[in-house]
Coordinates of C-alpha atoms in Angstrom, one line a residue:
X1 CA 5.4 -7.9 33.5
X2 CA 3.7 -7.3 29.7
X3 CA 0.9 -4.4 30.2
X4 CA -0.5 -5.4 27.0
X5 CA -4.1 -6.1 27.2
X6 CA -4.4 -9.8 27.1
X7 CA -7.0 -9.9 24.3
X8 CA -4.2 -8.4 22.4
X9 CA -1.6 -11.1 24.0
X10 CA -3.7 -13.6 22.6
X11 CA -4.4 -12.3 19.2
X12 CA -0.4 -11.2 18.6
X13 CA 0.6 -15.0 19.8
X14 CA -1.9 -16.8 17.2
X15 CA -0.7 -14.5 14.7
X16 CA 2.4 -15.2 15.3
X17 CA 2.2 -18.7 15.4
X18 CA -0.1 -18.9 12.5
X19 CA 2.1 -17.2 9.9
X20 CA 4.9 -19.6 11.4
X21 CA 3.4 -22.8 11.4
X22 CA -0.2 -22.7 9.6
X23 CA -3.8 -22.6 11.3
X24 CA -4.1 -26.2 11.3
X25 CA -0.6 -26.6 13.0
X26 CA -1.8 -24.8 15.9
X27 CA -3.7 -25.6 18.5
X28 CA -5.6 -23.1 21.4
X29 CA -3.1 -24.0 24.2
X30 CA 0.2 -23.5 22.7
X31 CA -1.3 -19.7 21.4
X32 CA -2.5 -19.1 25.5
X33 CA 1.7 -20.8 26.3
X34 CA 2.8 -18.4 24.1
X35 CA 0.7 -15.2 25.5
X36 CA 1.5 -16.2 29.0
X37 CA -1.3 -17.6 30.0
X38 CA -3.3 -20.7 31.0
X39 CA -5.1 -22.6 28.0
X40 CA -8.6 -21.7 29.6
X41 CA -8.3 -18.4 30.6
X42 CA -8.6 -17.9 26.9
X43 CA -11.7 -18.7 26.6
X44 CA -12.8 -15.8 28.7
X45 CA -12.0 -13.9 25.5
X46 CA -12.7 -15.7 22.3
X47 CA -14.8 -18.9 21.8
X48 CA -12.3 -20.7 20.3
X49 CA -9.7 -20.7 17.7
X50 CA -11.9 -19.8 14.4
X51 CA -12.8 -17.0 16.5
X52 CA -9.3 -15.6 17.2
X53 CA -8.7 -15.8 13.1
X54 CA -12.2 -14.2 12.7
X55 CA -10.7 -11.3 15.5
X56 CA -7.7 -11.2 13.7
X57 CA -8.6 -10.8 10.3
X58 CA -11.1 -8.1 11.5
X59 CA -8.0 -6.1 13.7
X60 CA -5.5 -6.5 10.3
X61 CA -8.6 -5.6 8.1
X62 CA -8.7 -1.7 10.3
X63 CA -4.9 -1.6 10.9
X64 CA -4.1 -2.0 7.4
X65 CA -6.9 0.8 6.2
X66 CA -5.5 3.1 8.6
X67 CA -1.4 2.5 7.1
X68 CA -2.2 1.4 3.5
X69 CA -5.6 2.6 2.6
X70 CA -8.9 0.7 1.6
X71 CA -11.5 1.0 -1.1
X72 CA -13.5 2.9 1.0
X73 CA -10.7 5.0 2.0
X74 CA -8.2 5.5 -1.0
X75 CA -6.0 8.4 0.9
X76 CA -4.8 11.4 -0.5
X77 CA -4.6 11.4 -4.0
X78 CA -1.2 12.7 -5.4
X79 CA -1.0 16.0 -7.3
X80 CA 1.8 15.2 -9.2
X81 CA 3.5 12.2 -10.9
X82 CA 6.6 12.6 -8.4
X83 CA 4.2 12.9 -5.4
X84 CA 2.7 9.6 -6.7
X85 CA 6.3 7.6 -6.5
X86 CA 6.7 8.9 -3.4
X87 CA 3.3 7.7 -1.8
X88 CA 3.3 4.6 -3.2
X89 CA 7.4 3.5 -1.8
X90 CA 5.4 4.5 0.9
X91 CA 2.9 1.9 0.9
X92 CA 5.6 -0.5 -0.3
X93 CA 7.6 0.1 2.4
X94 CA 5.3 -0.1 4.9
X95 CA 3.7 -3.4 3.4
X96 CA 7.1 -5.2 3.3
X97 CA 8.3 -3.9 6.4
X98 CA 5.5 -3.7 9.2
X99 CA 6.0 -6.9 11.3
X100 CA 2.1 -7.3 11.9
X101 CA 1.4 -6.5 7.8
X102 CA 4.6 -9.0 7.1
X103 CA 3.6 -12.2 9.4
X104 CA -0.8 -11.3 7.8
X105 CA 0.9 -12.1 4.3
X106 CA 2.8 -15.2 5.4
X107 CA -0.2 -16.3 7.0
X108 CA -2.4 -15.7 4.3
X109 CA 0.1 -17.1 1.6
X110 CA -0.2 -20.1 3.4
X111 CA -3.6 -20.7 4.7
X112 CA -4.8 -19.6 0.8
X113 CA -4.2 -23.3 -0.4
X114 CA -6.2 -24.8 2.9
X115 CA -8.8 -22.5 3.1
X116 CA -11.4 -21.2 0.8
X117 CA -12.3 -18.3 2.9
X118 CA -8.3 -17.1 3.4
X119 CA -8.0 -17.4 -0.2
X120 CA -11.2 -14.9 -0.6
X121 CA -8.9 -12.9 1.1
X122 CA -5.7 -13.1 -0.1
X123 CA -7.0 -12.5 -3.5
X124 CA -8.9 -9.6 -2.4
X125 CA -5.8 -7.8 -0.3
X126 CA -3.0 -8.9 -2.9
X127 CA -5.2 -7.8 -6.0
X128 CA -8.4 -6.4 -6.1
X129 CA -7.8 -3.8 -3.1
X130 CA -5.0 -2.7 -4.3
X131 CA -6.0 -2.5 -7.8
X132 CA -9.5 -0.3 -6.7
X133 CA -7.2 1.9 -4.5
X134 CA -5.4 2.9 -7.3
X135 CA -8.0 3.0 -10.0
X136 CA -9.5 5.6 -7.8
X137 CA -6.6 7.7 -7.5
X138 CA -5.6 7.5 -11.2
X139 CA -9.3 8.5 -12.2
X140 CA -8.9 11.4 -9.6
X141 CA -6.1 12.7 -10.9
X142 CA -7.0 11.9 -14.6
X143 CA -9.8 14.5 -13.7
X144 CA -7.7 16.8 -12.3
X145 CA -5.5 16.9 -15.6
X146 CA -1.9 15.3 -13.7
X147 CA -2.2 11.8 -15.8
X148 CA -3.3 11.3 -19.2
X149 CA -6.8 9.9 -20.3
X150 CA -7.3 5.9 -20.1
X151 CA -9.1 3.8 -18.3
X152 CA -8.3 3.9 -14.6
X153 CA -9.0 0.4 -14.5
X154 CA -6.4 -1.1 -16.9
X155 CA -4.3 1.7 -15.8
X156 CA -4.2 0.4 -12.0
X157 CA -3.8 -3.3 -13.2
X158 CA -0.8 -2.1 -15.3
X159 CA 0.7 -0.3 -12.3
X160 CA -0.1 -2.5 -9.4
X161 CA 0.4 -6.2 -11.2
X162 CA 4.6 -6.2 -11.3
X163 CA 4.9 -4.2 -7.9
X164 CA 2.8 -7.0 -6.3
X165 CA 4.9 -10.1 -8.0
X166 CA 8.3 -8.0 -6.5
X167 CA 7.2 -8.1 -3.4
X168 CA 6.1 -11.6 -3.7
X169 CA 9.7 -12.2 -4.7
X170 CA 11.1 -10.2 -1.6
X171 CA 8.6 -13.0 0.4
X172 CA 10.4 -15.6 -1.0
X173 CA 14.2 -14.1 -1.3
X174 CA 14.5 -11.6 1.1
X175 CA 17.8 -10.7 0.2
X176 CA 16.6 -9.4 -2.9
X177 CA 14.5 -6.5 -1.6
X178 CA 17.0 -4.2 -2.5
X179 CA 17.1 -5.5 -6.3
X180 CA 13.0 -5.6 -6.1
X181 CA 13.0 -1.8 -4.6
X182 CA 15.0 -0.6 -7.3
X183 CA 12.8 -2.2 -10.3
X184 CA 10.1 -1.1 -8.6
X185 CA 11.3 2.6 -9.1
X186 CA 12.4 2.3 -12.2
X187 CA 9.1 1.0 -13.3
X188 CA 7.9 4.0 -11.5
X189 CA 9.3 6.3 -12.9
X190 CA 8.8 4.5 -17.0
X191 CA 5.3 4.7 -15.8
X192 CA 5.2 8.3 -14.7
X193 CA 6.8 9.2 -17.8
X194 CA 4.2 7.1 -20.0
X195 CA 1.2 8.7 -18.2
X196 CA 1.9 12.1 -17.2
X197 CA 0.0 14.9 -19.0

């Protein structure tokens, strides 16, 4: 028998399901069939299904901060160009290959066009998170003398913009991930070489 809590059934089965066949294509019982248990019984945990997104958005919103980083936790900021490579295949890796991080992307790729709100949020995990992550780190280690003067801003944008269409494109055409990977360094590395002290 599954010893996982069955909050945590419930909110891995709509997450599931949601990245698979949209919000609006899923309905309370078939995420409490597919957690193994009766339709009601859910509702001894959430109110309903807005508030299983709401408690999955929230549980994706802490998990990824921990893996990833956040705005208000950036992570450790590299002390050389190399050490920056490495950290961010890092974060690449991890975002293309976690299978909670993978099916929050699908879900959010598709719910973007429905929803208002899950477009908020796809723009702000795709783009601007990712871009103030970075923009911290770059003006960190523009202080500490490891990358040239610029504007961290721009800088981030410039670095985070074709990483983020490659792994768009590894969405879409998985079987290019190992083509994407290797652009990926490569643009790495021409950006290392462009910005290092």
């Amino acid at each position: 028998m599954d010893k996982t809590p069955t909050k945590n059934r419930i909110l891995d089965s709509a997450l599931t399901l949601f990245s698979e066949k949209g919000y609006d294509g899923v309905g309370v019982d078939l995420i409490a069939e597919n957690a193994g248990i009766k339709g009601p019984s859910l509702y001894r945990h959430f109110k309903g299904k807005e508030d299983i997104l709401d408690a999955l958005i929230e549980k994706a919103e802490h998990y990824y901060e921990a893996n990833f980083g956040s705005v208000n936790n950036p992570g450790k900021t590299p002390s050389s160009m190399d050490e920056l490579i490495a950290l961010s295949l890092k974060r690449i890796h991890f975002t293309l290959h976690d299978p909670m991080i993978k099916k929050v992307r699908r879900m959010l790729t598709m719910e973007q066009f429905r929803s208002k709100r899950i477009a908020l949020l796809t723009t702000k995990y795709n783009i601007d998170s990712v871009q103030k992550i970075y923009q911290q780190i770059f003006r960190i280690m523009m202080e500490n003398g490891i990358m040239r003067q610029s504007d961290p801003a721009l800088v981030s944008m410039t670095f985070a913009a074709p990483v983020s269409l490659l792994i768009q494109m590894c969405d879409r055409e998985p079987d290019r991930e190992q083509e994407a990977m290797e652009r990926i360094e490569e643009f790495f590395r021409y950006f290392a070489e462009e910005y290092k002290v």
